[in-house]
mmCIF file of N, CA, C and O in Angstrom:
data_model
loop_
_atom_site.group_PDB
_atom_site.id
_atom_site.type_symbol
_atom_site.label_atom_id
_atom_site.label_comp_id
_atom_site.label_asym_id
_atom_site.label_seq_id
_atom_site.Cartn_x
_atom_site.Cartn_y
_atom_site.Cartn_z
ATOM 1 N N UNK A 158 0.963 -1.583 -0.055
ATOM 2 C CA UNK A 158 -0.200 -0.208 -0.192
ATOM 3 C C UNK A 158 1.196 1.499 0.370
ATOM 4 O O UNK A 158 1.987 1.543 0.793
ATOM 5 N N UNK A 159 0.603 2.029 -1.155
ATOM 6 C CA UNK A 159 1.289 3.567 -0.913
ATOM 7 C C UNK A 159 0.723 4.549 -0.438
ATOM 8 O O UNK A 159 -0.856 4.860 -1.084
ATOM 9 N N UNK A 160 0.937 5.404 -0.172
ATOM 10 C CA UNK A 160 0.166 6.671 1.190
ATOM 11 C C UNK A 160 0.747 7.849 0.018
ATOM 12 O O UNK A 160 1.478 7.498 -0.306
ATOM 13 N N UNK A 161 -0.309 8.195 -0.697
ATOM 14 C CA UNK A 161 0.270 9.124 -1.814
ATOM 15 C C UNK A 161 -0.241 11.145 -1.091
ATOM 16 O O UNK A 161 -0.723 12.027 -1.575
ATOM 17 N N UNK A 162 -0.759 10.715 0.050
ATOM 18 C CA UNK A 162 -1.228 11.373 1.079
ATOM 19 C C UNK A 162 -1.924 11.704 1.994
ATOM 20 O O UNK A 162 -2.582 10.591 2.104
ATOM 21 N N UNK A 163 -2.812 13.103 2.930
ATOM 22 C CA UNK A 163 -3.071 13.344 3.536
ATOM 23 C C UNK A 163 -3.637 14.264 4.314
ATOM 24 O O UNK A 163 -3.184 15.655 3.575
ATOM 25 N N UNK A 164 -5.397 14.613 4.578
ATOM 26 C CA UNK A 164 -6.226 15.774 4.855
ATOM 27 C C UNK A 164 -5.694 15.702 6.515
ATOM 28 O O UNK A 164 -6.594 15.079 7.290
ATOM 29 N N UNK A 165 -5.106 16.526 7.218
ATOM 30 C CA UNK A 165 -5.222 17.117 8.542
ATOM 31 C C UNK A 165 -7.442 17.342 8.679
ATOM 32 O O UNK A 165 -7.542 18.336 8.111
ATOM 33 N N UNK A 166 -7.652 17.025 10.274
ATOM 34 C CA UNK A 166 -9.208 17.184 10.233
ATOM 35 C C UNK A 166 -9.458 17.480 11.598
ATOM 36 O O UNK A 166 -8.747 17.333 12.621
ATOM 37 N N UNK A 167 -10.170 18.482 11.714
ATOM 38 C CA UNK A 167 -10.543 19.085 12.923
ATOM 39 C C UNK A 167 -11.773 19.544 13.411
ATOM 40 O O UNK A 167 -12.038 20.671 12.893
ATOM 41 N N UNK A 168 -12.889 18.793 13.833
ATOM 42 C CA UNK A 168 -13.785 19.155 13.611
ATOM 43 C C UNK A 168 -14.949 18.622 15.188
ATOM 44 O O UNK A 168 -14.592 17.984 15.549
ATOM 45 N N UNK A 169 -15.778 19.332 15.165
ATOM 46 C CA UNK A 169 -17.038 18.632 16.143
ATOM 47 C C UNK A 169 -18.079 17.734 15.333
ATOM 48 O O UNK A 169 -18.503 17.847 14.424
ATOM 49 N N UNK A 170 -18.436 16.164 15.455
ATOM 50 C CA UNK A 170 -19.380 15.603 15.318
ATOM 51 C C UNK A 170 -20.682 16.059 15.267
ATOM 52 O O UNK A 170 -20.822 16.530 16.222
ATOM 53 N N UNK A 171 -21.589 15.419 14.526
ATOM 54 C CA UNK A 171 -23.781 15.935 15.306
ATOM 55 C C UNK A 171 -23.283 15.399 16.603
ATOM 56 O O UNK A 171 -24.892 15.974 17.448
ATOM 57 N N UNK A 172 -22.655 14.562 17.560
ATOM 58 C CA UNK A 172 -23.104 14.697 18.274
ATOM 59 C C UNK A 172 -21.886 15.293 19.490
ATOM 60 O O UNK A 172 -22.353 14.541 20.698
ATOM 61 N N UNK A 173 -21.126 15.780 18.944
ATOM 62 C CA UNK A 173 -20.640 17.581 20.184
ATOM 63 C C UNK A 173 -18.901 16.397 20.479
ATOM 64 O O UNK A 173 -19.226 17.658 21.435
ATOM 65 N N UNK A 174 -18.989 15.653 19.696
ATOM 66 C CA UNK A 174 -17.561 15.472 20.196
ATOM 67 C C UNK A 174 -16.550 15.799 19.309
ATOM 68 O O UNK A 174 -16.554 15.694 18.097
ATOM 69 N N UNK A 175 -15.359 16.463 19.272
ATOM 70 C CA UNK A 175 -13.784 17.033 18.538
ATOM 71 C C UNK A 175 -13.734 15.902 17.941
ATOM 72 O O UNK A 175 -12.650 15.367 19.103
ATOM 73 N N UNK A 176 -13.021 15.981 16.730
ATOM 74 C CA UNK A 176 -12.413 14.760 16.382
ATOM 75 C C UNK A 176 -10.816 16.017 15.498
ATOM 76 O O UNK A 176 -11.670 16.955 14.676
ATOM 77 N N UNK A 177 -10.444 15.160 15.948
ATOM 78 C CA UNK A 177 -8.399 15.526 16.174
ATOM 79 C C UNK A 177 -8.082 14.199 15.097
ATOM 80 O O UNK A 177 -7.522 13.441 14.965
ATOM 81 N N UNK A 178 -7.434 14.548 13.766
ATOM 82 C CA UNK A 178 -7.097 13.767 13.242
ATOM 83 C C UNK A 178 -5.967 13.417 12.045
ATOM 84 O O UNK A 178 -6.482 15.255 11.309
ATOM 85 N N UNK A 179 -5.633 13.049 11.762
ATOM 86 C CA UNK A 179 -6.053 13.065 9.280
ATOM 87 C C UNK A 179 -6.461 11.426 9.605
ATOM 88 O O UNK A 179 -5.886 10.652 9.409
ATOM 89 N N UNK A 180 -6.769 12.070 7.830
ATOM 90 C CA UNK A 180 -7.249 11.030 6.911
ATOM 91 C C UNK A 180 -6.047 10.389 6.127
ATOM 92 O O UNK A 180 -5.903 11.646 4.913
ATOM 93 N N UNK A 181 -5.718 9.485 6.003
ATOM 94 C CA UNK A 181 -4.309 9.106 4.735
ATOM 95 C C UNK A 181 -5.089 8.268 3.874
ATOM 96 O O UNK A 181 -6.170 7.903 3.355
ATOM 97 N N UNK A 182 -4.393 9.424 2.508
ATOM 98 C CA UNK A 182 -5.138 8.198 1.526
ATOM 99 C C UNK A 182 -4.178 7.868 0.210
ATOM 100 O O UNK A 182 -2.571 7.861 0.213
ATOM 101 N N UNK A 183 -4.258 6.414 0.379
ATOM 102 C CA UNK A 183 -3.770 5.657 -0.008
ATOM 103 C C UNK A 183 -3.836 4.639 -1.200
ATOM 104 O O UNK A 183 -5.491 4.584 -1.227
ATOM 105 N N UNK A 184 -3.391 3.994 -2.107
ATOM 106 C CA UNK A 184 -3.095 3.038 -3.286
ATOM 107 C C UNK A 184 -3.100 2.157 -2.597
ATOM 108 O O UNK A 184 -2.267 1.450 -1.754
ATOM 109 N N UNK A 185 -3.790 1.254 -3.841
ATOM 110 C CA UNK A 185 -3.355 -0.757 -3.108
ATOM 111 C C UNK A 185 -4.229 -1.013 -4.467
ATOM 112 O O UNK A 185 -5.250 -1.123 -4.637
ATOM 113 N N UNK A 186 -3.152 -2.480 -3.722
ATOM 114 C CA UNK A 186 -3.609 -3.948 -5.081
ATOM 115 C C UNK A 186 -3.898 -4.971 -4.461
ATOM 116 O O UNK A 186 -4.055 -5.402 -3.348
ATOM 117 N N UNK A 187 -5.615 -5.635 -5.140
ATOM 118 C CA UNK A 187 -5.972 -6.623 -4.864
ATOM 119 C C UNK A 187 -6.535 -7.505 -5.908
ATOM 120 O O UNK A 187 -5.736 -6.890 -7.093
ATOM 121 N N UNK A 188 -7.006 -8.962 -5.802
ATOM 122 C CA UNK A 188 -6.890 -8.956 -7.352
ATOM 123 C C UNK A 188 -8.314 -8.758 -7.791
ATOM 124 O O UNK A 188 -8.258 -9.360 -8.251
ATOM 125 N N UNK A 189 -8.677 -8.716 -6.877
ATOM 126 C CA UNK A 189 -10.588 -7.579 -7.236
ATOM 127 C C UNK A 189 -10.639 -6.613 -8.589
ATOM 128 O O UNK A 189 -11.289 -6.520 -8.691
ATOM 129 N N UNK A 190 -9.605 -5.965 -8.546
ATOM 130 C CA UNK A 190 -9.462 -4.085 -8.827
ATOM 131 C C UNK A 190 -8.561 -4.862 -9.612
ATOM 132 O O UNK A 190 -7.077 -4.764 -9.673
ATOM 133 N N UNK A 191 -8.915 -4.461 -11.051
ATOM 134 C CA UNK A 191 -8.053 -3.965 -12.094
ATOM 135 C C UNK A 191 -6.889 -2.780 -12.167
ATOM 136 O O UNK A 191 -7.709 -1.632 -11.192
ATOM 137 N N UNK A 192 -5.621 -2.689 -12.066
ATOM 138 C CA UNK A 192 -4.429 -1.687 -11.453
ATOM 139 C C UNK A 192 -4.710 -1.515 -9.848
ATOM 140 O O UNK A 192 -5.325 -2.052 -9.893
ATOM 141 N N UNK A 193 -4.843 -0.243 -10.131
ATOM 142 C CA UNK A 193 -4.710 -0.319 -8.924
ATOM 143 C C UNK A 193 -6.125 1.115 -7.460
ATOM 144 O O UNK A 193 -6.518 1.418 -8.798
ATOM 145 N N UNK A 194 -6.452 0.338 -6.380
ATOM 146 C CA UNK A 194 -8.089 1.215 -5.424
ATOM 147 C C UNK A 194 -6.886 1.940 -5.330
ATOM 148 O O UNK A 194 -6.119 1.819 -4.477
ATOM 149 N N UNK A 195 -8.185 2.787 -4.198
ATOM 150 C CA UNK A 195 -8.260 3.591 -3.165
ATOM 151 C C UNK A 195 -8.388 3.426 -1.810
ATOM 152 O O UNK A 195 -9.358 1.963 -2.028
ATOM 153 N N UNK A 196 -7.862 4.117 -0.919
ATOM 154 C CA UNK A 196 -7.953 3.470 0.493
ATOM 155 C C UNK A 196 -8.276 4.647 1.325
ATOM 156 O O UNK A 196 -6.721 4.942 0.951
ATOM 157 N N UNK A 197 -9.525 4.701 1.927
ATOM 158 C CA UNK A 197 -8.913 6.052 3.042
ATOM 159 C C UNK A 197 -9.113 5.501 4.848
ATOM 160 O O UNK A 197 -9.424 5.129 5.133
ATOM 161 N N UNK A 198 -7.975 5.916 5.201
ATOM 162 C CA UNK A 198 -7.905 5.363 7.140
ATOM 163 C C UNK A 198 -7.531 6.962 7.518
ATOM 164 O O UNK A 198 -6.872 8.038 7.390
ATOM 165 N N UNK A 199 -7.922 6.888 9.117
ATOM 166 C CA UNK A 199 -8.493 7.700 9.559
ATOM 167 C C UNK A 199 -7.620 7.575 10.679
ATOM 168 O O UNK A 199 -7.356 6.090 11.790
ATOM 169 N N UNK A 200 -6.391 8.774 11.306
ATOM 170 C CA UNK A 200 -5.519 8.222 12.123
ATOM 171 C C UNK A 200 -5.987 9.412 13.185
ATOM 172 O O UNK A 200 -6.165 10.353 13.139
ATOM 173 N N UNK A 201 -6.419 9.365 14.597
ATOM 174 C CA UNK A 201 -6.451 9.829 15.390
ATOM 175 C C UNK A 201 -4.984 10.870 15.883
ATOM 176 O O UNK A 201 -3.691 10.321 16.016
ATOM 177 N N UNK A 202 -4.857 12.167 16.046
ATOM 178 C CA UNK A 202 -4.491 13.367 16.425
ATOM 179 C C UNK A 202 -3.650 12.802 17.786
ATOM 180 O O UNK A 202 -1.880 12.440 17.776
ATOM 181 N N UNK A 203 -3.726 11.904 19.063
ATOM 182 C CA UNK A 203 -2.869 11.363 19.832
ATOM 183 C C UNK A 203 -2.326 9.858 19.952
ATOM 184 O O UNK A 203 -1.181 10.082 19.985
ATOM 185 N N UNK A 204 -3.096 9.060 18.858
ATOM 186 C CA UNK A 204 -2.250 7.695 17.653
ATOM 187 C C UNK A 204 -1.213 8.585 17.242
ATOM 188 O O UNK A 204 0.194 8.054 17.231
ATOM 189 N N UNK A 205 -1.403 9.238 16.251
ATOM 190 C CA UNK A 205 0.435 10.264 15.297
ATOM 191 C C UNK A 205 1.025 10.709 16.283
ATOM 192 O O UNK A 205 2.547 10.968 15.719
ATOM 193 N N UNK A 206 0.224 11.590 17.435
ATOM 194 C CA UNK A 206 2.021 11.616 18.043
ATOM 195 C C UNK A 206 1.814 11.196 19.145
ATOM 196 O O UNK A 206 3.104 11.274 19.361
ATOM 197 N N UNK A 207 1.741 10.179 20.183
ATOM 198 C CA UNK A 207 1.955 8.711 20.716
ATOM 199 C C UNK A 207 2.512 8.591 19.857
ATOM 200 O O UNK A 207 3.976 7.233 20.358
ATOM 201 N N UNK A 208 2.797 8.253 18.815
ATOM 202 C CA UNK A 208 4.037 6.831 18.313
ATOM 203 C C UNK A 208 5.320 7.655 16.707
ATOM 204 O O UNK A 208 5.827 7.274 16.207
ATOM 205 N N UNK A 209 4.707 9.242 16.947
ATOM 206 C CA UNK A 209 5.920 9.889 16.522
ATOM 207 C C UNK A 209 5.665 10.041 15.080
ATOM 208 O O UNK A 209 6.738 9.412 14.126
ATOM 209 N N UNK A 210 4.350 9.937 14.931
ATOM 210 C CA UNK A 210 4.606 9.726 13.694
ATOM 211 C C UNK A 210 4.415 10.523 12.334
ATOM 212 O O UNK A 210 3.727 12.021 12.533
ATOM 213 N N UNK A 211 5.915 10.740 11.687
ATOM 214 C CA UNK A 211 5.214 11.953 10.247
ATOM 215 C C UNK A 211 5.252 11.686 9.402
ATOM 216 O O UNK A 211 5.272 10.848 8.267
ATOM 217 N N UNK A 212 3.441 12.035 8.945
ATOM 218 C CA UNK A 212 3.213 12.218 7.818
ATOM 219 C C UNK A 212 3.606 12.057 6.412
ATOM 220 O O UNK A 212 3.660 12.061 5.842
ATOM 221 N N UNK A 213 4.582 14.222 6.502
ATOM 222 C CA UNK A 213 5.142 14.047 5.452
ATOM 223 C C UNK A 213 6.213 13.038 4.837
ATOM 224 O O UNK A 213 6.141 13.080 3.716
ATOM 225 N N UNK A 214 7.238 12.453 5.627
ATOM 226 C CA UNK A 214 7.843 11.490 5.562
ATOM 227 C C UNK A 214 7.373 10.819 4.865
ATOM 228 O O UNK A 214 7.945 9.888 3.847
ATOM 229 N N UNK A 215 6.279 10.213 5.099
ATOM 230 C CA UNK A 215 5.577 9.196 4.156
ATOM 231 C C UNK A 215 5.057 8.972 3.393
ATOM 232 O O UNK A 215 4.811 8.294 2.385
ATOM 233 N N UNK A 216 4.673 10.041 2.369
ATOM 234 C CA UNK A 216 4.114 9.955 1.178
ATOM 235 C C UNK A 216 5.051 9.797 0.093
ATOM 236 O O UNK A 216 6.367 10.260 0.175
ATOM 237 N N UNK A 217 4.368 8.883 -0.620
ATOM 238 C CA UNK A 217 4.731 8.139 -1.789
ATOM 239 C C UNK A 217 5.917 7.330 -1.567
ATOM 240 O O UNK A 217 6.245 7.176 -2.436
ATOM 241 N N UNK A 218 5.430 6.642 -0.390
ATOM 242 C CA UNK A 218 6.371 5.713 0.373
ATOM 243 C C UNK A 218 5.650 4.331 0.164
ATOM 244 O O UNK A 218 4.105 4.967 1.108
ATOM 245 N N UNK A 219 5.903 2.938 0.597
ATOM 246 C CA UNK A 219 4.942 2.248 0.550
ATOM 247 C C UNK A 219 5.018 2.589 2.177
ATOM 248 O O UNK A 219 6.214 2.279 2.400
ATOM 249 N N UNK A 220 3.879 1.832 2.769
ATOM 250 C CA UNK A 220 3.525 2.091 3.993
ATOM 251 C C UNK A 220 2.903 -0.037 4.838
ATOM 252 O O UNK A 220 2.671 -0.438 3.824
ATOM 253 N N UNK A 221 2.951 0.363 6.097
ATOM 254 C CA UNK A 221 2.443 -0.796 6.852
ATOM 255 C C UNK A 221 1.476 -0.609 7.545
ATOM 256 O O UNK A 221 2.107 0.113 8.202
ATOM 257 N N UNK A 222 0.625 -1.061 7.966
ATOM 258 C CA UNK A 222 -0.252 -0.896 9.116
ATOM 259 C C UNK A 222 -0.424 -1.509 9.636
ATOM 260 O O UNK A 222 -0.668 -3.231 9.693
ATOM 261 N N UNK A 223 -0.483 -1.551 11.553
ATOM 262 C CA UNK A 223 -0.041 -2.119 12.446
ATOM 263 C C UNK A 223 -1.659 -2.093 13.249
ATOM 264 O O UNK A 223 -2.043 -0.851 13.717
ATOM 265 N N UNK A 224 -2.497 -2.997 13.802
ATOM 266 C CA UNK A 224 -3.904 -3.528 13.642
ATOM 267 C C UNK A 224 -3.415 -3.611 14.891
ATOM 268 O O UNK A 224 -2.926 -4.191 15.621
ATOM 269 N N UNK A 225 -4.119 -3.017 16.548
ATOM 270 C CA UNK A 225 -4.562 -3.271 17.334
ATOM 271 C C UNK A 225 -5.086 -4.570 17.417
ATOM 272 O O UNK A 225 -5.028 -5.514 16.829
ATOM 273 N N UNK A 226 -5.686 -4.925 18.943
ATOM 274 C CA UNK A 226 -6.022 -5.928 19.483
ATOM 275 C C UNK A 226 -7.353 -6.578 19.000
ATOM 276 O O UNK A 226 -7.979 -7.010 18.821
ATOM 277 N N UNK A 227 -8.158 -4.844 18.447
ATOM 278 C CA UNK A 227 -9.600 -4.961 18.362
ATOM 279 C C UNK A 227 -9.896 -4.136 17.253
ATOM 280 O O UNK A 227 -11.098 -4.635 16.745
ATOM 281 N N UNK A 228 -8.610 -4.480 16.243
ATOM 282 C CA UNK A 228 -8.989 -4.766 14.791
ATOM 283 C C UNK A 228 -8.710 -3.311 14.429
ATOM 284 O O UNK A 228 -8.675 -3.247 13.384
ATOM 285 N N UNK A 229 -8.542 -2.628 14.778
ATOM 286 C CA UNK A 229 -8.107 -1.283 14.812
ATOM 287 C C UNK A 229 -6.885 -0.684 14.396
ATOM 288 O O UNK A 229 -5.797 -1.120 14.637
ATOM 289 N N UNK A 230 -6.839 0.418 13.557
ATOM 290 C CA UNK A 230 -5.448 0.754 13.496
ATOM 291 C C UNK A 230 -4.801 1.800 13.995
ATOM 292 O O UNK A 230 -5.865 2.447 14.978
ATOM 293 N N UNK A 231 -3.430 1.238 14.979
ATOM 294 C CA UNK A 231 -2.739 2.091 15.948
ATOM 295 C C UNK A 231 -1.562 2.420 15.448
ATOM 296 O O UNK A 231 -1.107 3.990 15.807
ATOM 297 N N UNK A 232 -0.852 2.509 14.505
ATOM 298 C CA UNK A 232 0.424 2.670 13.545
ATOM 299 C C UNK A 232 0.142 2.089 12.737
ATOM 300 O O UNK A 232 -0.195 1.646 11.838
ATOM 301 N N UNK A 233 1.664 3.424 11.859
ATOM 302 C CA UNK A 233 1.548 3.218 10.314
ATOM 303 C C UNK A 233 2.692 3.035 10.533
ATOM 304 O O UNK A 233 3.810 4.291 11.113
ATOM 305 N N UNK A 234 3.877 2.686 9.754
ATOM 306 C CA UNK A 234 4.935 2.957 9.446
ATOM 307 C C UNK A 234 5.601 2.484 8.140
ATOM 308 O O UNK A 234 4.488 1.646 7.119
ATOM 309 N N UNK A 235 6.267 3.113 7.540
ATOM 310 C CA UNK A 235 7.222 2.886 6.173
ATOM 311 C C UNK A 235 7.558 1.023 6.092
ATOM 312 O O UNK A 235 8.118 0.602 6.765
ATOM 313 N N UNK A 236 7.775 0.921 4.949
ATOM 314 C CA UNK A 236 7.749 -0.657 5.099
ATOM 315 C C UNK A 236 9.135 -0.560 4.404
ATOM 316 O O UNK A 236 10.111 0.426 3.633
ATOM 317 N N UNK A 237 9.523 -1.813 4.938
ATOM 318 C CA UNK A 237 11.558 -1.398 5.113
ATOM 319 C C UNK A 237 11.505 -2.741 4.253
ATOM 320 O O UNK A 237 10.932 -4.119 3.885
ATOM 321 N N UNK A 238 12.656 -2.598 2.964
ATOM 322 C CA UNK A 238 13.244 -3.253 1.600
ATOM 323 C C UNK A 238 13.872 -4.100 2.260
ATOM 324 O O UNK A 238 14.975 -3.708 2.527
#
């Protein structure tokens, strides 16, 4: 999966909860898609800060998604070749 960009988010949702973080935009390849597909993922501001994720450094890089025990996205790292 390759990260091609991100969007910083900071808004209050319909329930009145403030949402801060980033939406990551990625390309992906699967057997079901001819060519490349796209996927967007959300990382909270807290996860970005806690894991020292440098989103600018990940643009145009192949990335690895690390999930927590509950299946949620917890960390993003550059794929080491």
